[in-house]
């Protein structure tokens, strides 16, 4: 699942996978749970452009969490997802990409 052309979005991260259908009226499903950090620093909120793509190089010593940044440790599993603006029938809403789980060794 990709954002539509010209859509703004940012990545979110959590150590816990989860499932929440249509959170806050969104059209998609949130696949994270627990403490969820947002990549909303300078340059981290991006536009998908014509390619319908948003990418971000991660600093594994600066994973955002609600209480500050944390570092990835060996054997951690982190879950990521992109949250982006969308429209359904001309009505503004938000949506989510598929979730991704990454095991660090």
JSON list of C-alpha atoms in Angstrom, two decimals:
[
{"chain": "A", "resi": 1, "resn": "UNK", "atom": "CA", "xyz": [0.00, 0.00, 0.00]},
{"chain": "A", "resi": 2, "resn": "UNK", "atom": "CA", "xyz": [1.42, 3.36, -1.05]},
{"chain": "A", "resi": 3, "resn": "UNK", "atom": "CA", "xyz": [0.32, 6.93, -0.30]},
{"chain": "A", "resi": 4, "resn": "UNK", "atom": "CA", "xyz": [-1.51, 8.69, -3.13]},
{"chain": "A", "resi": 5, "resn": "UNK", "atom": "CA", "xyz": [0.50, 11.13, -5.30]},
{"chain": "A", "resi": 6, "resn": "UNK", "atom": "CA", "xyz": [1.31, 14.39, -3.52]},
{"chain": "A", "resi": 7, "resn": "UNK", "atom": "CA", "xyz": [0.36, 13.12, -0.06]},
{"chain": "A", "resi": 8, "resn": "UNK", "atom": "CA", "xyz": [2.21, 14.15, 3.10]},
{"chain": "A", "resi": 9, "resn": "UNK", "atom": "CA", "xyz": [3.17, 11.44, 5.57]},
{"chain": "A", "resi": 10, "resn": "UNK", "atom": "CA", "xyz": [5.58, 10.40, 8.28]},
{"chain": "A", "resi": 11, "resn": "UNK", "atom": "CA", "xyz": [6.78, 7.18, 9.85]},
{"chain": "A", "resi": 12, "resn": "UNK", "atom": "CA", "xyz": [5.84, 5.90, 13.28]},
{"chain": "A", "resi": 13, "resn": "UNK", "atom": "CA", "xyz": [7.69, 3.32, 15.38]},
{"chain": "A", "resi": 14, "resn": "UNK", "atom": "CA", "xyz": [6.96, 1.01, 18.31]},
{"chain": "A", "resi": 15, "resn": "UNK", "atom": "CA", "xyz": [8.44, -2.05, 19.96]},
{"chain": "A", "resi": 16, "resn": "UNK", "atom": "CA", "xyz": [4.94, -3.56, 20.10]},
{"chain": "A", "resi": 17, "resn": "UNK", "atom": "CA", "xyz": [2.86, -4.76, 17.16]},
{"chain": "A", "resi": 18, "resn": "UNK", "atom": "CA", "xyz": [-0.87, -4.32, 17.41]},
{"chain": "A", "resi": 19, "resn": "UNK", "atom": "CA", "xyz": [-4.09, -3.78, 15.52]},
{"chain": "A", "resi": 20, "resn": "UNK", "atom": "CA", "xyz": [-6.54, -0.93, 15.70]},
{"chain": "A", "resi": 21, "resn": "UNK", "atom": "CA", "xyz": [-9.09, -0.54, 12.91]},
{"chain": "A", "resi": 22, "resn": "UNK", "atom": "CA", "xyz": [-9.79, 2.99, 11.70]},
{"chain": "A", "resi": 23, "resn": "UNK", "atom": "CA", "xyz": [-8.21, 4.85, 14.65]},
{"chain": "A", "resi": 24, "resn": "UNK", "atom": "CA", "xyz": [-9.49, 8.41, 14.99]},
{"chain": "A", "resi": 25, "resn": "UNK", "atom": "CA", "xyz": [-11.66, 8.02, 11.90]},
{"chain": "A", "resi": 26, "resn": "UNK", "atom": "CA", "xyz": [-8.74, 7.03, 9.67]},
{"chain": "A", "resi": 27, "resn": "UNK", "atom": "CA", "xyz": [-9.41, 4.88, 6.64]},
{"chain": "A", "resi": 28, "resn": "UNK", "atom": "CA", "xyz": [-6.64, 2.42, 7.52]},
{"chain": "A", "resi": 29, "resn": "UNK", "atom": "CA", "xyz": [-5.50, 0.10, 10.26]},
{"chain": "A", "resi": 30, "resn": "UNK", "atom": "CA", "xyz": [-2.87, 0.98, 12.84]},
{"chain": "A", "resi": 31, "resn": "UNK", "atom": "CA", "xyz": [-0.50, -2.01, 13.20]},
{"chain": "A", "resi": 32, "resn": "UNK", "atom": "CA", "xyz": [1.41, -0.67, 16.23]},
{"chain": "A", "resi": 33, "resn": "UNK", "atom": "CA", "xyz": [0.60, -0.67, 19.95]},
{"chain": "A", "resi": 34, "resn": "UNK", "atom": "CA", "xyz": [2.13, 0.50, 23.21]},
{"chain": "A", "resi": 35, "resn": "UNK", "atom": "CA", "xyz": [4.48, 3.48, 23.10]},
{"chain": "A", "resi": 36, "resn": "UNK", "atom": "CA", "xyz": [4.47, 4.90, 19.58]},
{"chain": "A", "resi": 37, "resn": "UNK", "atom": "CA", "xyz": [7.06, 7.42, 18.44]},
{"chain": "A", "resi": 38, "resn": "UNK", "atom": "CA", "xyz": [6.69, 9.74, 15.47]},
{"chain": "A", "resi": 39, "resn": "UNK", "atom": "CA", "xyz": [9.35, 10.78, 12.97]},
{"chain": "A", "resi": 40, "resn": "UNK", "atom": "CA", "xyz": [8.26, 14.42, 12.72]},
{"chain": "A", "resi": 41, "resn": "UNK", "atom": "CA", "xyz": [11.59, 16.24, 13.03]},
{"chain": "A", "resi": 42, "resn": "UNK", "atom": "CA", "xyz": [13.02, 18.55, 10.35]},
{"chain": "A", "resi": 43, "resn": "UNK", "atom": "CA", "xyz": [12.89, 16.83, 6.96]},
{"chain": "A", "resi": 44, "resn": "UNK", "atom": "CA", "xyz": [11.05, 13.76, 8.30]},
{"chain": "A", "resi": 45, "resn": "UNK", "atom": "CA", "xyz": [7.54, 14.73, 7.19]},
{"chain": "A", "resi": 46, "resn": "UNK", "atom": "CA", "xyz": [7.64, 14.06, 3.48]},
{"chain": "A", "resi": 47, "resn": "UNK", "atom": "CA", "xyz": [5.56, 14.37, 0.34]},
{"chain": "A", "resi": 48, "resn": "UNK", "atom": "CA", "xyz": [5.03, 11.24, -1.75]},
{"chain": "A", "resi": 49, "resn": "UNK", "atom": "CA", "xyz": [5.23, 13.18, -5.03]},
{"chain": "A", "resi": 50, "resn": "UNK", "atom": "CA", "xyz": [4.38, 11.56, -8.35]},
{"chain": "A", "resi": 51, "resn": "UNK", "atom": "CA", "xyz": [6.24, 8.37, -7.36]},
{"chain": "A", "resi": 52, "resn": "UNK", "atom": "CA", "xyz": [3.81, 7.70, -4.45]},
{"chain": "A", "resi": 53, "resn": "UNK", "atom": "CA", "xyz": [6.85, 6.94, -2.29]},
{"chain": "A", "resi": 54, "resn": "UNK", "atom": "CA", "xyz": [8.13, 8.11, 1.08]},
{"chain": "A", "resi": 55, "resn": "UNK", "atom": "CA", "xyz": [11.50, 6.92, 2.41]},
{"chain": "A", "resi": 56, "resn": "UNK", "atom": "CA", "xyz": [13.58, 7.79, 5.46]},
{"chain": "A", "resi": 57, "resn": "UNK", "atom": "CA", "xyz": [17.11, 6.82, 6.48]},
{"chain": "A", "resi": 58, "resn": "UNK", "atom": "CA", "xyz": [16.97, 5.81, 10.16]},
{"chain": "A", "resi": 59, "resn": "UNK", "atom": "CA", "xyz": [19.47, 6.65, 12.85]},
{"chain": "A", "resi": 60, "resn": "UNK", "atom": "CA", "xyz": [19.32, 3.53, 15.04]},
{"chain": "A", "resi": 61, "resn": "UNK", "atom": "CA", "xyz": [20.51, 5.62, 18.01]},
{"chain": "A", "resi": 62, "resn": "UNK", "atom": "CA", "xyz": [17.60, 8.04, 17.65]},
{"chain": "A", "resi": 63, "resn": "UNK", "atom": "CA", "xyz": [14.35, 6.04, 17.47]},
{"chain": "A", "resi": 64, "resn": "UNK", "atom": "CA", "xyz": [11.60, 8.43, 18.63]},
{"chain": "A", "resi": 65, "resn": "UNK", "atom": "CA", "xyz": [9.42, 7.43, 21.56]},
{"chain": "A", "resi": 66, "resn": "UNK", "atom": "CA", "xyz": [6.93, 9.47, 23.61]},
{"chain": "A", "resi": 67, "resn": "UNK", "atom": "CA", "xyz": [9.52, 10.09, 26.37]},
{"chain": "A", "resi": 68, "resn": "UNK", "atom": "CA", "xyz": [12.46, 10.85, 24.06]},
{"chain": "A", "resi": 69, "resn": "UNK", "atom": "CA", "xyz": [14.85, 9.03, 21.76]},
{"chain": "A", "resi": 70, "resn": "UNK", "atom": "CA", "xyz": [16.09, 5.48, 22.35]},
{"chain": "A", "resi": 71, "resn": "UNK", "atom": "CA", "xyz": [18.74, 3.30, 20.73]},
{"chain": "A", "resi": 72, "resn": "UNK", "atom": "CA", "xyz": [18.11, -0.04, 19.08]},
{"chain": "A", "resi": 73, "resn": "UNK", "atom": "CA", "xyz": [19.73, -2.89, 21.01]},
{"chain": "A", "resi": 74, "resn": "UNK", "atom": "CA", "xyz": [20.79, -6.32, 19.78]},
{"chain": "A", "resi": 75, "resn": "UNK", "atom": "CA", "xyz": [17.83, -8.70, 19.57]},
{"chain": "A", "resi": 76, "resn": "UNK", "atom": "CA", "xyz": [15.28, -5.86, 19.56]},
{"chain": "A", "resi": 77, "resn": "UNK", "atom": "CA", "xyz": [12.28, -6.06, 17.30]},
{"chain": "A", "resi": 78, "resn": "UNK", "atom": "CA", "xyz": [10.85, -2.76, 16.11]},
{"chain": "A", "resi": 79, "resn": "UNK", "atom": "CA", "xyz": [7.66, -2.14, 14.18]},
{"chain": "A", "resi": 80, "resn": "UNK", "atom": "CA", "xyz": [7.24, 0.67, 11.65]},
{"chain": "A", "resi": 81, "resn": "UNK", "atom": "CA", "xyz": [4.41, 2.12, 9.63]},
{"chain": "A", "resi": 82, "resn": "UNK", "atom": "CA", "xyz": [3.77, 5.24, 7.53]},
{"chain": "A", "resi": 83, "resn": "UNK", "atom": "CA", "xyz": [0.82, 7.46, 8.41]},
{"chain": "A", "resi": 84, "resn": "UNK", "atom": "CA", "xyz": [-0.28, 9.71, 5.56]},
{"chain": "A", "resi": 85, "resn": "UNK", "atom": "CA", "xyz": [-2.99, 12.09, 4.43]},
{"chain": "A", "resi": 86, "resn": "UNK", "atom": "CA", "xyz": [-5.60, 10.63, 2.15]},
{"chain": "A", "resi": 87, "resn": "UNK", "atom": "CA", "xyz": [-9.00, 11.50, 0.71]},
{"chain": "A", "resi": 88, "resn": "UNK", "atom": "CA", "xyz": [-12.06, 9.33, 0.18]},
{"chain": "A", "resi": 89, "resn": "UNK", "atom": "CA", "xyz": [-14.75, 10.72, -2.09]},
{"chain": "A", "resi": 90, "resn": "UNK", "atom": "CA", "xyz": [-13.14, 14.15, -1.83]},
{"chain": "A", "resi": 91, "resn": "UNK", "atom": "CA", "xyz": [-13.26, 14.11, 1.99]},
{"chain": "A", "resi": 92, "resn": "UNK", "atom": "CA", "xyz": [-9.91, 14.57, 3.77]},
{"chain": "A", "resi": 93, "resn": "UNK", "atom": "CA", "xyz": [-8.85, 11.73, 6.07]},
{"chain": "A", "resi": 94, "resn": "UNK", "atom": "CA", "xyz": [-5.70, 9.78, 6.89]},
{"chain": "A", "resi": 95, "resn": "UNK", "atom": "CA", "xyz": [-4.52, 6.28, 6.17]},
{"chain": "A", "resi": 96, "resn": "UNK", "atom": "CA", "xyz": [-1.70, 3.86, 7.00]},
{"chain": "A", "resi": 97, "resn": "UNK", "atom": "CA", "xyz": [0.64, 1.71, 4.94]},
{"chain": "A", "resi": 98, "resn": "UNK", "atom": "CA", "xyz": [1.12, -1.93, 5.85]},
{"chain": "A", "resi": 99, "resn": "UNK", "atom": "CA", "xyz": [3.17, -2.40, 9.02]},
{"chain": "A", "resi": 100, "resn": "UNK", "atom": "CA", "xyz": [6.75, -3.68, 8.92]},
{"chain": "A", "resi": 101, "resn": "UNK", "atom": "CA", "xyz": [8.48, -5.61, 11.69]},
{"chain": "A", "resi": 102, "resn": "UNK", "atom": "CA", "xyz": [12.30, -5.52, 11.81]},
{"chain": "A", "resi": 103, "resn": "UNK", "atom": "CA", "xyz": [14.48, -7.84, 13.93]},
{"chain": "A", "resi": 104, "resn": "UNK", "atom": "CA", "xyz": [17.89, -6.38, 14.84]},
{"chain": "A", "resi": 105, "resn": "UNK", "atom": "CA", "xyz": [20.73, -8.82, 15.58]}
]
